CSV table of C-alpha atoms in Angstrom, one decimal:
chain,number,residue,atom,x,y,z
A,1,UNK,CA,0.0,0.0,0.0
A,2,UNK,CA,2.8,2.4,1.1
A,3,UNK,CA,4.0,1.8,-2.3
A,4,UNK,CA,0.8,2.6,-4.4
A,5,UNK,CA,0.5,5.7,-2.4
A,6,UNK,CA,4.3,7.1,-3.0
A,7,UNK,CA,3.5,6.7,-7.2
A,8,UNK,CA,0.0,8.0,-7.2
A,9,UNK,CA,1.7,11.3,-5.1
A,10,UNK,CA,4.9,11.1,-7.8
A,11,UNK,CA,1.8,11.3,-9.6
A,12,UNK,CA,-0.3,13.9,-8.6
A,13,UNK,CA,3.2,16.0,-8.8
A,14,UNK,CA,3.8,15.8,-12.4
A,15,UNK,CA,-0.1,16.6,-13.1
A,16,UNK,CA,0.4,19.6,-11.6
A,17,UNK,CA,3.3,20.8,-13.1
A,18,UNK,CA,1.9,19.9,-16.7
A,19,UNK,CA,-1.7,21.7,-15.7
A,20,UNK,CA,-1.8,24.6,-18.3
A,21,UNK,CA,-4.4,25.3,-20.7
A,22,UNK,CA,-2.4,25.1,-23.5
A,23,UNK,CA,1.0,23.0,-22.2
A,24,UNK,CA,3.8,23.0,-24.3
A,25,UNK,CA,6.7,19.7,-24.7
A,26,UNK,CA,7.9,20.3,-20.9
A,27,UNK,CA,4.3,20.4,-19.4
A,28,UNK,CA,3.4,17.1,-22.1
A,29,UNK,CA,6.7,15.2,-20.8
A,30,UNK,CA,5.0,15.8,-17.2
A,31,UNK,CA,1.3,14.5,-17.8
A,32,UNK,CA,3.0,11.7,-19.7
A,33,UNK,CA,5.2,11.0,-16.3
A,34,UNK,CA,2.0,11.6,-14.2
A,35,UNK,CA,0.3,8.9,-16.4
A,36,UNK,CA,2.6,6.4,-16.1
A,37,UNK,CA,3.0,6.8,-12.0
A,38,UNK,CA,-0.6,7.0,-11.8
A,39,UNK,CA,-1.1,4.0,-14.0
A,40,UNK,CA,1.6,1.9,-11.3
A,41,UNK,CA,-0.2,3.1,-8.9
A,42,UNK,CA,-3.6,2.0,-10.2
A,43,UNK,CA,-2.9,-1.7,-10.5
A,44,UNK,CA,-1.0,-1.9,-7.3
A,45,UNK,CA,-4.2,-0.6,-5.8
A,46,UNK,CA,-6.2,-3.3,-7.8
A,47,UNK,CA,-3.7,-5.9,-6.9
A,48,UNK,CA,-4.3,-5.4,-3.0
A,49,UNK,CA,-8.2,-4.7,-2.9
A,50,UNK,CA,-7.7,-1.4,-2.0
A,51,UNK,CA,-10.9,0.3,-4.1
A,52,UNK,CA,-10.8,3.6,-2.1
A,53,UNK,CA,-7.8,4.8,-3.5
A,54,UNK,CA,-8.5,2.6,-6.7
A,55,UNK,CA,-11.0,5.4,-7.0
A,56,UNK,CA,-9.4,8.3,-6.5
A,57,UNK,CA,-6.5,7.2,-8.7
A,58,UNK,CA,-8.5,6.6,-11.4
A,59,UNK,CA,-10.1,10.4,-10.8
A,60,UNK,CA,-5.9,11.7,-11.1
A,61,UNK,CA,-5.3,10.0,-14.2
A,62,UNK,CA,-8.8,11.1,-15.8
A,63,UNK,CA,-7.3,14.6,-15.0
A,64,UNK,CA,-4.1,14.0,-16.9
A,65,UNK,CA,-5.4,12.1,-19.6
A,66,UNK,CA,-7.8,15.4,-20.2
A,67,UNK,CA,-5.1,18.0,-19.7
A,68,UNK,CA,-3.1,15.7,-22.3
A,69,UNK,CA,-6.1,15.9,-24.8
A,70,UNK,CA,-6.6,12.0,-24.4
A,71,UNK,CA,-10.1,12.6,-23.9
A,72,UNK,CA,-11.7,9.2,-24.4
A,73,UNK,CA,-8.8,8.0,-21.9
A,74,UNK,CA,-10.0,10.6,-19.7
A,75,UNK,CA,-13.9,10.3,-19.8
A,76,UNK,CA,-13.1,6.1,-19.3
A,77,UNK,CA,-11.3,7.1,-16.0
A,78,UNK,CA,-13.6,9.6,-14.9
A,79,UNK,CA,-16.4,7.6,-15.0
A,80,UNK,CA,-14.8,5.0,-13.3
A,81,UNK,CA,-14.1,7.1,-10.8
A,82,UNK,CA,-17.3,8.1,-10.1
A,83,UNK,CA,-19.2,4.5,-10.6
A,84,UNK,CA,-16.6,3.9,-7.3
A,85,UNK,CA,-17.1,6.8,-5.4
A,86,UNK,CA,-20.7,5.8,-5.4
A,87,UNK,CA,-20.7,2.6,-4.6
A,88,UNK,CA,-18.3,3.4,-1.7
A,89,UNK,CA,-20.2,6.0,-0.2
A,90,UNK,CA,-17.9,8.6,-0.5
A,91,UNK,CA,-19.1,11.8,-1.1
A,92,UNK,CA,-15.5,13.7,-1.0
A,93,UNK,CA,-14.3,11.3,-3.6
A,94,UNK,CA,-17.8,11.7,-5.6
A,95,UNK,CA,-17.4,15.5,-5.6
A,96,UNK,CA,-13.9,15.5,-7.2
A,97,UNK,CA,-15.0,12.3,-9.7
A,98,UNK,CA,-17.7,15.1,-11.1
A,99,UNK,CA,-14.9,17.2,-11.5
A,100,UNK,CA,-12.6,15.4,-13.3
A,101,UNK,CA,-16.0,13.9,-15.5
A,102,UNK,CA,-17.7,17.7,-15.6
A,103,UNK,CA,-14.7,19.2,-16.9
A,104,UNK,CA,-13.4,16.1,-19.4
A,105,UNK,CA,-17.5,16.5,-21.0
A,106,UNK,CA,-17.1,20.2,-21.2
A,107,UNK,CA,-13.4,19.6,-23.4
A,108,UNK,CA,-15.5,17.1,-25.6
A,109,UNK,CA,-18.2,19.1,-26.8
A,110,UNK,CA,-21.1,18.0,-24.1
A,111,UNK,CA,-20.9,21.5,-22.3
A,112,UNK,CA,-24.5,21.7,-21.3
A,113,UNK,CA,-23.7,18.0,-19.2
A,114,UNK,CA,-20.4,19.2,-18.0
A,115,UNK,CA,-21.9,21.7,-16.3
A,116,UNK,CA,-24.8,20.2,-15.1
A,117,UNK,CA,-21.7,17.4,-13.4
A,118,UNK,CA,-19.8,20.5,-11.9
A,119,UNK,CA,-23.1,21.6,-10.4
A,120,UNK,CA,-23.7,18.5,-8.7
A,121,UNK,CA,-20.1,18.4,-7.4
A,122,UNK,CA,-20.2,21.8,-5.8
A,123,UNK,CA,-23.4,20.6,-4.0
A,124,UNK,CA,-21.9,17.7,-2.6
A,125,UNK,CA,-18.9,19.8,-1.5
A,126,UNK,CA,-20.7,22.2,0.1
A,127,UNK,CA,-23.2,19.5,1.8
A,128,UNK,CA,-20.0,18.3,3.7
A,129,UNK,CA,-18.9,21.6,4.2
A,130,UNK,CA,-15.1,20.9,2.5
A,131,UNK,CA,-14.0,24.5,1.8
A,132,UNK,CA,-10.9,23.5,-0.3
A,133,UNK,CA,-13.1,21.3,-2.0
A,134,UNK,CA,-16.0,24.0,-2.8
A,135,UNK,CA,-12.6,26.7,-4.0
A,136,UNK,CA,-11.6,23.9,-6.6
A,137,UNK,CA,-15.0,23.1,-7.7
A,138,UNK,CA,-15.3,26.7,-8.5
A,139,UNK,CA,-12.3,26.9,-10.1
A,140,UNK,CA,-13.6,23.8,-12.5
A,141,UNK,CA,-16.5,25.6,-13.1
A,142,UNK,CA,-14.3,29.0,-13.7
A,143,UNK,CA,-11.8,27.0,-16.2
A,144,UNK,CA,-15.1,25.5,-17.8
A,145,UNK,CA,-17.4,28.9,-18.4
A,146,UNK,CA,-13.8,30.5,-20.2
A,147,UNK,CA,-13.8,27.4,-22.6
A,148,UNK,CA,-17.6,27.9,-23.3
A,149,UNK,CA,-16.9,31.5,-24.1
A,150,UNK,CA,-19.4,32.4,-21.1
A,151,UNK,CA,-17.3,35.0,-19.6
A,152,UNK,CA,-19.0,37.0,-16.5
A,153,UNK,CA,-20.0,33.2,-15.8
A,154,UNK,CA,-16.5,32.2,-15.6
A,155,UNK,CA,-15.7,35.2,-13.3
A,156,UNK,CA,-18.4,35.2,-10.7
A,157,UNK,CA,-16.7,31.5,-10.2
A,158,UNK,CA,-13.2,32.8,-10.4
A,159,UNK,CA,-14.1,35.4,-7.1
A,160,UNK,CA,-15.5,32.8,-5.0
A,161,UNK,CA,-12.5,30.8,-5.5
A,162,UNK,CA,-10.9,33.6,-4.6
A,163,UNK,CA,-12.3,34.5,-1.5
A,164,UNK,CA,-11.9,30.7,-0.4
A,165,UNK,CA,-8.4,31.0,-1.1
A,166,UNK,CA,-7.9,33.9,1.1
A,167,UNK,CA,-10.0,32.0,3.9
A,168,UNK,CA,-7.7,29.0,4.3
A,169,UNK,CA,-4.3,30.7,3.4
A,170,UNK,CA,-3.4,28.4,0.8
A,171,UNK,CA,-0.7,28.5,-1.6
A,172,UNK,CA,-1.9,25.9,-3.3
A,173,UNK,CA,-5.1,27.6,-4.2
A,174,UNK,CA,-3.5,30.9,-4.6
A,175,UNK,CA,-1.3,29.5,-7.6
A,176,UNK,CA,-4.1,27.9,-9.5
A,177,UNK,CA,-6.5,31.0,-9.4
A,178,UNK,CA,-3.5,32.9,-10.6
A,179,UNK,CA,-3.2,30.3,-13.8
A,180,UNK,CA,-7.2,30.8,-14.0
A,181,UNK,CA,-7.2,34.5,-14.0
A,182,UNK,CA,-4.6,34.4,-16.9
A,183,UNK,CA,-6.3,31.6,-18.9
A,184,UNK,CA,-9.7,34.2,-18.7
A,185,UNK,CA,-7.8,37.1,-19.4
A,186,UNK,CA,-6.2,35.5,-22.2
A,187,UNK,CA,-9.5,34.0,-23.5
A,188,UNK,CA,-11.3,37.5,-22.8
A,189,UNK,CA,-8.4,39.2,-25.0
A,190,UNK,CA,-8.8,36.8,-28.0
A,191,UNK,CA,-12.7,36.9,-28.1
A,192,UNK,CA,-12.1,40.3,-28.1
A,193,UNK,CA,-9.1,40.4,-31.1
A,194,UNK,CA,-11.6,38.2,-33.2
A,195,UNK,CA,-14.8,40.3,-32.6
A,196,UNK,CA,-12.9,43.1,-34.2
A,197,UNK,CA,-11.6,41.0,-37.1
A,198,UNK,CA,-15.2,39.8,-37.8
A,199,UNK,CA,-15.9,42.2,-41.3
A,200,UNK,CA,-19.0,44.3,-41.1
A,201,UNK,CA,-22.7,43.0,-41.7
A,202,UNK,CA,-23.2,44.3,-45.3
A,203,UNK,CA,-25.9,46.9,-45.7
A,204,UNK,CA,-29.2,45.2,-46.3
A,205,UNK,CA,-30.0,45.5,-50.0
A,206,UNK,CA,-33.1,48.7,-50.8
């Protein structure tokens, strides 16, 4: 066990350091890392019974397969992850399996079910009263808005992310609603560059 957890933390590492919205060959070479730990770490998990952290596992490496673009990967995963978290009762682990399955939807075209997903997550989190777990579910929901182009949307999640940042003093948090700012101001700025591209609607014929 002690074993399965040190790779599925090697893991989580590497996921992090390739999380960008648009990762280039250094952030690739560390989802690709975080997958292959995370896949160890999976079928030592398996090997021993141990379907608890089978499911969250499963919920890690649905996150890098989707920050990879691997999206059928990452839906397969997900939805694992959540058929798990279920059936164990775990509603911390069936909050962040949303996530990882409302955020992998919204990447594939299904934004109207992503969201619907995220929304169920953030009220599980908030029925247990997680804070860190509400800030990130925000910031799901945040990341998700900006991809759909629904901007104040993506905002009004970006704030309360915020302000639970601030609350619990966490670096952690701080760091990724810094990447989430610049990922909207950088969406907000093209939307923007290609509005003004857009020619003029002609003059309707008299």
């Amino acid at each position: 066990a002690g074993e399965a957890v040190t790779l599925a933390n090697l893991g989580a590492a590497h996921a992090d350091r390739g999380r960008e919205p648009n990762p280039g060959p250094r952030e690739r070479e560390s989802l690709e890392l975080a997958i292959r730990y995370l896949s160890q770490a999976l079928d030592l998990h398996r090997r021993i019974g141990d379907r608890r952290n089978e499911g969250d596992t499963l919920r890690a490496l649905a996150e890098a397969h989707r920050d990879l673009g691997d999206l059928d990967e990452a839906l397969k995963a997900a939805t694992q992850a959540l058929e798990l978290a279920l059936a164990n009762e775990e509603p911390r682990f069936t909050s962040s399996a949303l996530i990882a399955l409302g955020t992998v939807h919204v990447r594939s075209g299904a934004g109207s079910q992503g969201l619907d997903e995220l929304s169920r997550a953030l009220e599980v989190a908030r029925s247990i009263q997680d804070p860190r777990l509400i800030a990130e579910t925000h910031l799901a929901l945040a990341d998700s808005h900006r991809r759909l182009h629904t901007f104040d949307e993506a905002l009004l999640h970006l704030d309360d992310a915020r302000d639970l940042a601030r609350q619990l003093r966490s670096g952690m948090l701080d760091r990724q609603c810094l990447r989430a700012t610049a990922g909207i101001e950088a969406s907000l700025a093209l939307a923007r560059d290609t509005e003004q591209a857009e020619p003029p609607p002609k003059a309707a014929a008299s």
